[in-house]
Every structure is written in C-alpha cells, then in structure tokens.
Amino acid sequence: MAKANILLVEDNKTQAGVIKAYLEKSGYHVVCVGDGMSAFKAAKTNTVDIILLDRILPDMDGSEVCRWLKLEQSTRDIPIIMLTAKGAMSDKISGLESGADDYLPKPFDESELNARIFAHLRIKTHQDELKQKNRQLEDMLTRVEILAIMDPLTSLYNRRRFENILTNEFKRAMRYQLPLSCMMIDIDHFKLINDAHGHQEGDAVLKEIARIIQTTIREVDTPARWGGEEFVVLSTNTSKEKGLLAAERLRKAVAGHEFTRTETKKATISIGVAGIPDPAIDSQDKMIHAADLAMYEAKKNGRNRVESA
C-alpha cells in the first residue's frame, strides 16, 4: 500500500502542496495536476492506483472529469475520491452519480483521508487479484475446451468434434438440398515408416501431412484426424465431382512434397470421396462408410490415387 501511486487533481496550489506533502510523508508517490484535461492525460499516461479529484476545477466540473474517467477502458477501474468544499447533499449525490467511489468534504482530517485511501486501495488490490484469478480460470477453460476438440499431435479437429460438425452440416445439406462431399484419407505404407524409423518419425510425418492438408484445402472446409494415419475432410456446398478434383489436388500436393524435417523424404496418400446428392446416401454414417470404402478401393488399386463411391 505504501508504494501506491496517487493522482491528485487540485487547482488550489496551496492546498495541493499541503495534501501532496502529507501523502508523500505517508509513503505514497503523488502526481499533482490542476485541471480536468491534465487529469485525463495523467491518468492515461501514468500508473495510477487512486485518484483524489477536486469537485471544482478551472476548465470543467470534477463530476464530468469523473464521468469520463469511468467511461474510459484504461481508467474506469481506478478508485476516485471526490474532494470538495461544498457540503450540500446535492453535490455529494452528483459526485457519486458520476461514478466516484467515495466523497470527502473539505476541510478534511488528514488521518481520515489516509484511512479512506487505504480502504480503497485494499478493495482495489482484492479486485485486481480476483480479475487475475478470473483471467487464469478463463485461460484454463479455454485450454480445456481446445483439448476437448483438437487432436494434440496434428492440431486438427479430433474425430468427436468432426462428427458433431458433420451432423449439423449433413442436416443442413439435406434440408436445403445442398451438395456436400467428404474425403477419407489414408497415408500409404505408414506402418513401414514406423517400423523403419520409429514412432517419432511417424508422428513427424503425420504432422507434416496435416499441415499440407490444411494449406491445400479451402478455408471453409473442415479437416480432422480420423484416427491413426487416417484423416477426413468435409467440404460444404461441394458436389462429389468437385470433391474429386479437390482430392486430386491434395494427392498431388502430398506426393510432390519433399519432407525436409524427417528421415522419410517422400510419402503418398490414398483418398476416397463420397458426397450428396446420392440416392444411396441418406445419412451421415452412410456417407462416411462410402468414403471409407472408396479409400480402400484406392488402396487396392495401387495406392497414391483417388477413388469415388
């Protein structure tokens, strides 16, 4: 508390000098200004823990200064104690209605001033600690939410999150008769990569291919890690025919990529594509199953290729 920074807004230089001297003797650091505009500037450019604000200022009413300080994002949480020579109840009400946290009529006892400053600084400290804890809690909740929907290795959506998105998009596509396509992607000979170089190598290849998928597909498409070495991509407003073209672009991007951070320099993928409208597909499960069967067909037909359901 003794190291707190106080902004004193007082136009009477004599009174300002007396108050400043007392506060500095009490261990506070004091910045003193004599008008409302200077108060705005000082509050925004200095680290201020509490403001002592005179009600009567040469350029504007202290209540107006208080009101603007409480509206400003960077200064609204600073406690303000209004100081005035006026004793009318209306002046006290006006000051408090403008946002002041306390009110002290002049002349005031210095020990009372110090006690009120101490009380408001204590409240501010508790509020700052609470805000910090709330920020930490929000950060923790955000991390938990991310962990719940993201695959930790590839930073793509996990299977559960993808299935939730697929449910909503499939319903929307069926209701409004919109095209929707889905790619099922598998890394060719992935077991050989793990067997030859270890699982860390396999993880590195998975991350690199996930990055290629993200940079090759559209921003509106939804990629996810389906499991193991399998990925899936959902493309809204995209027919199966256009999905095949997108899948071929992705296949070529992976096949032409030079892996520079792994022992594995080249890798390929097999892709199966399914989509609606299709009379054989009337549910999201059937679309996934169809894309999966097409992907296995691509495997059977020699890998590094795209097949459609």
mmCIF file of C-alpha atoms in Angstrom:
data_model
loop_
_atom_site.group_PDB
_atom_site.id
_atom_site.type_symbol
_atom_site.label_atom_id
_atom_site.label_comp_id
_atom_site.label_asym_id
_atom_site.label_seq_id
_atom_site.Cartn_x
_atom_site.Cartn_y
_atom_site.Cartn_z
ATOM 1 C CA MET A 1 0.000 0.000 0.000
ATOM 2 C CA ALA A 2 2.821 2.437 0.906
ATOM 3 C CA LYS A 3 4.130 2.318 -2.662
ATOM 4 C CA ALA A 4 0.791 3.226 -4.259
ATOM 5 C CA ASN A 5 0.644 5.936 -6.919
ATOM 6 C CA ILE A 6 -1.868 8.711 -6.286
ATOM 7 C CA LEU A 7 -3.106 11.253 -8.821
ATOM 8 C CA LEU A 8 -4.112 14.466 -7.026
ATOM 9 C CA VAL A 9 -6.318 16.800 -9.085
ATOM 10 C CA GLU A 10 -6.466 20.119 -7.192
ATOM 11 C CA ASP A 11 -6.445 23.627 -8.673
ATOM 12 C CA ASN A 12 -5.580 25.387 -5.399
ATOM 13 C CA LYS A 13 -1.796 25.248 -5.343
ATOM 14 C CA THR A 14 -1.592 25.871 -1.612
ATOM 15 C CA GLN A 15 -3.990 23.084 -0.734
ATOM 16 C CA ALA A 16 -2.397 20.831 -3.346
ATOM 17 C CA GLY A 17 1.008 21.410 -1.762
ATOM 18 C CA VAL A 18 -0.263 20.580 1.726
ATOM 19 C CA ILE A 19 -2.064 17.397 0.612
ATOM 20 C CA LYS A 20 0.881 16.294 -1.552
ATOM 21 C CA ALA A 21 3.353 16.814 1.271
ATOM 22 C CA TYR A 22 1.223 14.804 3.703
ATOM 23 C CA LEU A 23 0.694 11.948 1.259
ATOM 24 C CA GLU A 24 4.379 11.730 0.362
ATOM 25 C CA LYS A 25 5.234 11.766 4.062
ATOM 26 C CA SER A 26 2.830 8.815 4.411
ATOM 27 C CA GLY A 27 4.837 6.915 1.800
ATOM 28 C CA TYR A 28 2.793 7.447 -1.362
ATOM 29 C CA HIS A 29 4.053 8.596 -4.735
ATOM 30 C CA VAL A 30 1.990 11.620 -5.809
ATOM 31 C CA VAL A 31 1.425 13.190 -9.233
ATOM 32 C CA CYS A 32 -0.326 16.546 -8.938
ATOM 33 C CA VAL A 33 -2.280 18.377 -11.699
ATOM 34 C CA GLY A 34 -4.530 21.425 -11.569
ATOM 35 C CA ASP A 35 -7.274 20.941 -14.189
ATOM 36 C CA GLY A 36 -9.521 18.360 -15.805
ATOM 37 C CA MET A 37 -7.674 17.934 -19.107
ATOM 38 C CA SER A 38 -4.396 17.408 -17.316
ATOM 39 C CA ALA A 39 -6.139 14.821 -15.141
ATOM 40 C CA PHE A 40 -7.205 12.864 -18.251
ATOM 41 C CA LYS A 41 -3.681 12.875 -19.650
ATOM 42 C CA ALA A 42 -2.053 11.964 -16.332
ATOM 43 C CA ALA A 43 -4.498 9.115 -15.670
ATOM 44 C CA LYS A 44 -3.884 7.627 -19.134
ATOM 45 C CA THR A 45 -0.095 8.035 -19.219
ATOM 46 C CA ASN A 46 0.837 7.169 -15.630
ATOM 47 C CA THR A 47 0.367 4.119 -13.457
ATOM 48 C CA VAL A 48 -2.349 5.383 -11.112
ATOM 49 C CA ASP A 49 -3.737 3.395 -8.182
ATOM 50 C CA ILE A 50 -6.183 6.000 -6.872
ATOM 51 C CA ILE A 51 -7.380 9.494 -7.843
ATOM 52 C CA LEU A 52 -8.165 12.342 -5.453
ATOM 53 C CA LEU A 53 -10.361 14.636 -7.547
ATOM 54 C CA ASP A 54 -11.408 18.153 -6.614
ATOM 55 C CA ARG A 55 -15.041 18.910 -7.483
ATOM 56 C CA ILE A 56 -14.317 22.482 -8.617
ATOM 57 C CA LEU A 57 -11.749 22.822 -11.420
ATOM 58 C CA PRO A 58 -10.949 25.785 -13.690
ATOM 59 C CA ASP A 59 -11.813 24.102 -17.026
ATOM 60 C CA MET A 60 -14.659 21.702 -16.152
ATOM 61 C CA ASP A 61 -16.674 20.264 -13.311
ATOM 62 C CA GLY A 62 -14.958 17.477 -11.384
ATOM 63 C CA SER A 63 -18.059 15.292 -11.787
ATOM 64 C CA GLU A 64 -17.636 15.499 -15.563
ATOM 65 C CA VAL A 65 -13.977 14.501 -15.246
ATOM 66 C CA CYS A 66 -15.038 11.566 -13.085
ATOM 67 C CA ARG A 67 -17.685 10.509 -15.582
ATOM 68 C CA TRP A 68 -15.215 10.440 -18.472
ATOM 69 C CA LEU A 69 -12.593 8.585 -16.446
ATOM 70 C CA LYS A 70 -15.158 5.898 -15.619
ATOM 71 C CA LEU A 71 -16.155 5.568 -19.284
ATOM 72 C CA GLU A 72 -12.571 5.125 -20.471
ATOM 73 C CA GLN A 73 -11.458 1.478 -20.629
ATOM 74 C CA SER A 74 -7.959 2.152 -19.300
ATOM 75 C CA THR A 75 -9.055 4.281 -16.306
ATOM 76 C CA ARG A 76 -12.516 3.063 -15.310
ATOM 77 C CA ASP A 77 -11.259 0.720 -12.585
ATOM 78 C CA ILE A 78 -9.201 3.373 -10.768
ATOM 79 C CA PRO A 79 -10.887 4.343 -7.467
ATOM 80 C CA ILE A 80 -11.848 8.033 -7.319
ATOM 81 C CA ILE A 81 -12.352 10.027 -4.114
ATOM 82 C CA MET A 82 -14.092 13.355 -4.759
ATOM 83 C CA LEU A 83 -12.854 16.342 -2.730
ATOM 84 C CA THR A 84 -14.950 19.482 -2.388
ATOM 85 C CA ALA A 85 -15.518 22.474 -0.225
ATOM 86 C CA LYS A 86 -19.235 22.227 -0.878
ATOM 87 C CA GLY A 87 -21.283 20.494 1.758
ATOM 88 C CA ALA A 88 -24.661 20.332 0.057
ATOM 89 C CA MET A 89 -26.189 16.881 -0.292
ATOM 90 C CA SER A 90 -26.902 17.545 -3.972
ATOM 91 C CA ASP A 91 -23.174 17.996 -4.651
ATOM 92 C CA LYS A 92 -22.380 14.753 -2.856
ATOM 93 C CA ILE A 93 -25.055 12.904 -4.847
ATOM 94 C CA SER A 94 -23.819 14.423 -8.112
ATOM 95 C CA GLY A 95 -20.285 13.250 -7.439
ATOM 96 C CA LEU A 96 -21.345 9.722 -6.576
ATOM 97 C CA GLU A 97 -23.714 9.520 -9.554
ATOM 98 C CA SER A 98 -20.850 10.451 -11.870
ATOM 99 C CA GLY A 99 -19.029 7.309 -10.747
ATOM 100 C CA ALA A 100 -16.953 8.445 -7.766
ATOM 101 C CA ASP A 101 -16.175 5.679 -5.315
ATOM 102 C CA ASP A 102 -16.131 7.963 -2.274
ATOM 103 C CA TYR A 103 -16.691 11.566 -1.225
ATOM 104 C CA LEU A 104 -14.718 13.665 1.253
ATOM 105 C CA PRO A 105 -15.756 17.260 2.040
ATOM 106 C CA LYS A 106 -13.149 19.927 2.785
ATOM 107 C CA PRO A 107 -11.704 20.665 5.191
ATOM 108 C CA PHE A 108 -10.941 17.034 5.998
ATOM 109 C CA ASP A 109 -8.846 15.387 8.637
ATOM 110 C CA GLU A 110 -5.633 14.012 7.142
ATOM 111 C CA SER A 111 -5.902 10.772 9.073
ATOM 112 C CA GLU A 112 -9.418 10.256 7.677
ATOM 113 C CA LEU A 113 -8.115 10.882 4.157
ATOM 114 C CA ASN A 114 -5.351 8.340 4.716
ATOM 115 C CA ALA A 115 -7.835 5.806 6.103
ATOM 116 C CA ARG A 116 -10.130 6.165 3.085
ATOM 117 C CA ILE A 117 -7.216 5.892 0.655
ATOM 118 C CA PHE A 118 -6.040 2.755 2.432
ATOM 119 C CA ALA A 119 -9.533 1.236 2.348
ATOM 120 C CA HIS A 120 -9.992 1.846 -1.384
ATOM 121 C CA LEU A 121 -6.511 0.592 -2.209
ATOM 122 C CA ARG A 122 -7.257 -2.572 -0.257
ATOM 123 C CA ILE A 123 -10.502 -3.052 -2.207
ATOM 124 C CA LYS A 124 -8.668 -2.389 -5.486
ATOM 125 C CA THR A 125 -5.989 -4.930 -4.583
ATOM 126 C CA HIS A 126 -8.632 -7.561 -3.899
ATOM 127 C CA GLN A 127 -10.422 -6.710 -7.157
ATOM 128 C CA ASP A 128 -7.166 -6.915 -9.136
ATOM 129 C CA GLU A 129 -6.396 -10.286 -7.562
ATOM 130 C CA LEU A 130 -9.897 -11.511 -8.420
ATOM 131 C CA LYS A 131 -9.553 -10.316 -12.017
ATOM 132 C CA GLN A 132 -6.211 -12.076 -12.304
ATOM 133 C CA LYS A 133 -7.715 -15.307 -10.976
ATOM 134 C CA ASN A 134 -10.656 -14.955 -13.370
ATOM 135 C CA ARG A 135 -8.260 -14.474 -16.298
ATOM 136 C CA GLN A 136 -6.325 -17.553 -15.223
ATOM 137 C CA LEU A 137 -9.571 -19.517 -14.951
ATOM 138 C CA GLU A 138 -10.702 -18.336 -18.385
ATOM 139 C CA ASP A 139 -7.320 -19.319 -19.859
ATOM 140 C CA MET A 140 -7.569 -22.737 -18.230
ATOM 141 C CA LEU A 141 -11.128 -23.255 -19.502
ATOM 142 C CA THR A 142 -10.043 -22.213 -22.991
ATOM 143 C CA ARG A 143 -7.210 -24.736 -22.908
ATOM 144 C CA VAL A 144 -9.592 -27.446 -21.701
ATOM 145 C CA GLU A 145 -12.078 -26.608 -24.472
ATOM 146 C CA ILE A 146 -9.312 -26.755 -27.068
ATOM 147 C CA LEU A 147 -8.098 -30.104 -25.731
ATOM 148 C CA ALA A 148 -11.660 -31.433 -25.940
ATOM 149 C CA ILE A 149 -11.991 -30.736 -29.674
ATOM 150 C CA MET A 150 -8.423 -30.815 -31.035
ATOM 151 C CA ASP A 151 -6.080 -33.654 -31.876
ATOM 152 C CA PRO A 152 -2.975 -32.877 -29.773
ATOM 153 C CA LEU A 153 -0.486 -34.200 -32.339
ATOM 154 C CA THR A 154 -1.695 -32.572 -35.560
ATOM 155 C CA SER A 155 -3.699 -29.621 -34.154
ATOM 156 C CA LEU A 156 -6.601 -30.615 -36.405
ATOM 157 C CA TYR A 157 -10.081 -31.287 -35.060
ATOM 158 C CA ASN A 158 -10.427 -34.676 -33.407
ATOM 159 C CA ARG A 159 -12.929 -37.307 -34.529
ATOM 160 C CA ARG A 160 -15.555 -36.351 -31.965
ATOM 161 C CA ARG A 161 -15.555 -32.697 -32.991
ATOM 162 C CA PHE A 162 -15.659 -33.627 -36.677
ATOM 163 C CA GLU A 163 -18.656 -35.887 -36.140
ATOM 164 C CA ASN A 164 -20.522 -33.044 -34.423
ATOM 165 C CA ILE A 165 -19.810 -30.726 -37.356
ATOM 166 C CA LEU A 166 -20.769 -33.448 -39.842
ATOM 167 C CA THR A 167 -24.101 -33.969 -38.080
ATOM 168 C CA ASN A 168 -25.046 -30.300 -38.429
ATOM 169 C CA GLU A 169 -23.772 -29.887 -41.983
ATOM 170 C CA PHE A 170 -25.431 -33.084 -43.219
ATOM 171 C CA LYS A 171 -28.794 -31.996 -41.781
ATOM 172 C CA ARG A 172 -28.420 -28.567 -43.369
ATOM 173 C CA ALA A 173 -27.457 -30.046 -46.744
ATOM 174 C CA MET A 174 -30.397 -32.474 -46.745
ATOM 175 C CA ARG A 175 -32.889 -29.831 -45.648
ATOM 176 C CA TYR A 176 -31.871 -27.232 -48.236
ATOM 177 C CA GLN A 177 -30.844 -29.703 -50.970
ATOM 178 C CA LEU A 178 -27.213 -28.547 -50.928
ATOM 179 C CA PRO A 179 -24.241 -30.596 -52.132
ATOM 180 C CA LEU A 180 -21.823 -31.955 -49.535
ATOM 181 C CA SER A 181 -18.707 -34.038 -50.056
ATOM 182 C CA CYS A 182 -16.338 -35.915 -47.790
ATOM 183 C CA MET A 183 -12.784 -37.208 -48.274
ATOM 184 C CA MET A 184 -11.367 -40.136 -46.328
ATOM 185 C CA ILE A 185 -7.554 -40.016 -46.455
ATOM 186 C CA ASP A 186 -5.011 -42.671 -45.503
ATOM 187 C CA ILE A 187 -1.199 -42.441 -45.570
ATOM 188 C CA ASP A 188 0.240 -45.193 -47.759
ATOM 189 C CA HIS A 189 2.625 -47.704 -46.159
ATOM 190 C CA PHE A 190 2.578 -45.809 -42.878
ATOM 191 C CA LYS A 191 3.443 -48.935 -40.873
ATOM 192 C CA LEU A 192 6.696 -49.226 -42.832
ATOM 193 C CA ILE A 193 7.619 -45.671 -41.784
ATOM 194 C CA ASN A 194 7.093 -46.535 -38.119
ATOM 195 C CA ASP A 195 8.912 -49.858 -38.431
ATOM 196 C CA ALA A 196 11.888 -48.357 -40.263
ATOM 197 C CA HIS A 197 12.370 -45.137 -38.311
ATOM 198 C CA GLY A 198 10.267 -45.357 -35.137
ATOM 199 C CA HIS A 199 7.055 -43.773 -33.936
ATOM 200 C CA GLN A 200 8.584 -40.301 -33.504
ATOM 201 C CA GLU A 201 9.293 -40.336 -37.235
ATOM 202 C CA GLY A 202 5.716 -41.428 -37.868
ATOM 203 C CA ASP A 203 4.389 -38.612 -35.715
ATOM 204 C CA ALA A 204 6.511 -36.087 -37.631
ATOM 205 C CA VAL A 205 5.117 -37.350 -40.946
ATOM 206 C CA LEU A 206 1.560 -37.147 -39.592
ATOM 207 C CA LYS A 207 2.078 -33.526 -38.517
ATOM 208 C CA GLU A 208 3.590 -32.577 -41.867
ATOM 209 C CA ILE A 209 0.783 -34.168 -43.872
ATOM 210 C CA ALA A 210 -1.784 -32.488 -41.598
ATOM 211 C CA ARG A 211 -0.137 -29.168 -42.453
ATOM 212 C CA ILE A 212 -0.280 -29.952 -46.187
ATOM 213 C CA ILE A 213 -3.978 -30.788 -45.882
ATOM 214 C CA GLN A 214 -4.684 -27.501 -44.108
ATOM 215 C CA THR A 215 -2.826 -25.410 -46.679
ATOM 216 C CA THR A 216 -4.268 -27.221 -49.719
ATOM 217 C CA ILE A 217 -7.995 -27.322 -48.927
ATOM 218 C CA ARG A 218 -10.292 -24.280 -48.724
ATOM 219 C CA GLU A 219 -10.603 -22.271 -45.532
ATOM 220 C CA VAL A 220 -14.297 -23.198 -45.325
ATOM 221 C CA ASP A 221 -13.518 -26.942 -45.425
ATOM 222 C CA THR A 222 -13.225 -28.908 -42.191
ATOM 223 C CA PRO A 223 -10.195 -31.203 -41.811
ATOM 224 C CA ALA A 224 -9.789 -33.619 -38.906
ATOM 225 C CA ARG A 225 -7.697 -36.530 -37.769
ATOM 226 C CA TRP A 226 -9.972 -39.562 -38.000
ATOM 227 C CA GLY A 227 -7.610 -41.875 -36.166
ATOM 228 C CA GLY A 228 -4.185 -43.464 -36.588
ATOM 229 C CA GLU A 229 -2.861 -42.440 -40.010
ATOM 230 C CA GLU A 230 -6.315 -41.503 -41.341
ATOM 231 C CA PHE A 231 -7.649 -38.014 -41.960
ATOM 232 C CA VAL A 232 -11.026 -36.763 -43.119
ATOM 233 C CA VAL A 233 -12.125 -33.549 -44.842
ATOM 234 C CA LEU A 234 -15.694 -32.232 -45.082
ATOM 235 C CA SER A 235 -16.456 -29.791 -47.909
ATOM 236 C CA THR A 236 -19.722 -27.845 -47.741
ATOM 237 C CA ASN A 237 -21.538 -26.699 -50.893
ATOM 238 C CA THR A 238 -19.314 -29.069 -52.852
ATOM 239 C CA SER A 239 -20.556 -31.840 -55.146
ATOM 240 C CA LYS A 240 -18.840 -35.211 -55.283
ATOM 241 C CA GLU A 241 -17.395 -34.279 -58.678
ATOM 242 C CA LYS A 242 -15.800 -31.121 -57.321
ATOM 243 C CA GLY A 243 -14.729 -33.094 -54.257
ATOM 244 C CA LEU A 244 -12.835 -35.453 -56.551
ATOM 245 C CA LEU A 245 -10.980 -32.522 -58.105
ATOM 246 C CA ALA A 246 -10.069 -31.186 -54.648
ATOM 247 C CA ALA A 247 -8.923 -34.658 -53.573
ATOM 248 C CA GLU A 248 -6.696 -34.966 -56.627
ATOM 249 C CA ARG A 249 -5.092 -31.591 -55.855
ATOM 250 C CA LEU A 250 -4.410 -32.796 -52.322
ATOM 251 C CA ARG A 251 -2.990 -36.132 -53.516
ATOM 252 C CA LYS A 252 -0.588 -34.323 -55.868
ATOM 253 C CA ALA A 253 0.414 -31.860 -53.126
ATOM 254 C CA VAL A 254 1.429 -34.685 -50.789
ATOM 255 C CA ALA A 255 3.115 -36.776 -53.497
ATOM 256 C CA GLY A 256 5.144 -33.781 -54.657
ATOM 257 C CA HIS A 257 6.149 -32.657 -51.185
ATOM 258 C CA GLU A 258 9.762 -33.000 -50.047
ATOM 259 C CA PHE A 259 9.870 -33.858 -46.340
ATOM 260 C CA THR A 260 12.881 -31.950 -45.021
ATOM 261 C CA ARG A 261 12.494 -32.486 -41.264
ATOM 262 C CA THR A 262 12.261 -36.290 -41.293
ATOM 263 C CA GLU A 263 14.189 -39.316 -42.482
ATOM 264 C CA THR A 264 11.212 -40.006 -44.723
ATOM 265 C CA LYS A 265 11.638 -37.784 -47.777
ATOM 266 C CA LYS A 266 8.549 -38.839 -49.730
ATOM 267 C CA ALA A 267 5.069 -40.078 -48.813
ATOM 268 C CA THR A 268 1.802 -40.630 -50.632
ATOM 269 C CA ILE A 269 -1.860 -40.838 -49.661
ATOM 270 C CA SER A 270 -4.918 -42.707 -50.887
ATOM 271 C CA ILE A 271 -8.233 -40.848 -50.875
ATOM 272 C CA GLY A 272 -11.849 -41.949 -51.077
ATOM 273 C CA VAL A 273 -14.561 -39.420 -51.898
ATOM 274 C CA ALA A 274 -18.300 -39.621 -51.259
ATOM 275 C CA GLY A 275 -20.979 -36.978 -51.381
ATOM 276 C CA ILE A 276 -24.597 -35.985 -51.696
ATOM 277 C CA PRO A 277 -26.874 -35.795 -53.552
ATOM 278 C CA ASP A 278 -26.649 -39.586 -53.902
ATOM 279 C CA PRO A 279 -29.661 -41.914 -53.712
ATOM 280 C CA ALA A 280 -27.576 -44.461 -51.807
ATOM 281 C CA ILE A 281 -26.613 -41.973 -49.073
ATOM 282 C CA ASP A 282 -29.365 -40.826 -46.722
ATOM 283 C CA SER A 283 -27.374 -40.493 -43.515
ATOM 284 C CA GLN A 284 -24.030 -39.143 -42.393
ATOM 285 C CA ASP A 285 -22.905 -42.624 -41.373
ATOM 286 C CA LYS A 286 -23.531 -43.913 -44.876
ATOM 287 C CA MET A 287 -21.523 -41.039 -46.352
ATOM 288 C CA ILE A 288 -18.554 -41.789 -44.097
ATOM 289 C CA HIS A 289 -18.867 -45.506 -44.865
ATOM 290 C CA ALA A 290 -18.988 -44.804 -48.604
ATOM 291 C CA ALA A 291 -15.878 -42.579 -48.451
ATOM 292 C CA ASP A 292 -14.125 -45.235 -46.390
ATOM 293 C CA LEU A 293 -14.934 -47.968 -48.933
ATOM 294 C CA ALA A 294 -13.720 -45.727 -51.761
ATOM 295 C CA MET A 295 -10.472 -45.115 -49.893
ATOM 296 C CA TYR A 296 -9.898 -48.861 -49.510
ATOM 297 C CA GLU A 297 -10.615 -49.221 -53.226
ATOM 298 C CA ALA A 298 -7.838 -46.699 -53.882
ATOM 299 C CA LYS A 299 -5.531 -48.790 -51.693
ATOM 300 C CA LYS A 300 -6.466 -51.969 -53.549
ATOM 301 C CA ASN A 301 -5.912 -50.328 -56.935
ATOM 302 C CA GLY A 302 -2.294 -49.414 -56.195
ATOM 303 C CA ARG A 303 -2.356 -46.544 -53.662
ATOM 304 C CA ASN A 304 -1.436 -42.891 -54.312
ATOM 305 C CA ARG A 305 -4.766 -42.399 -56.069
ATOM 306 C CA VAL A 306 -8.299 -41.087 -55.620
ATOM 307 C CA GLU A 307 -11.474 -43.158 -55.934
ATOM 308 C CA SER A 308 -15.122 -42.202 -55.554
ATOM 309 C CA ALA A 309 -18.031 -44.054 -54.008
#
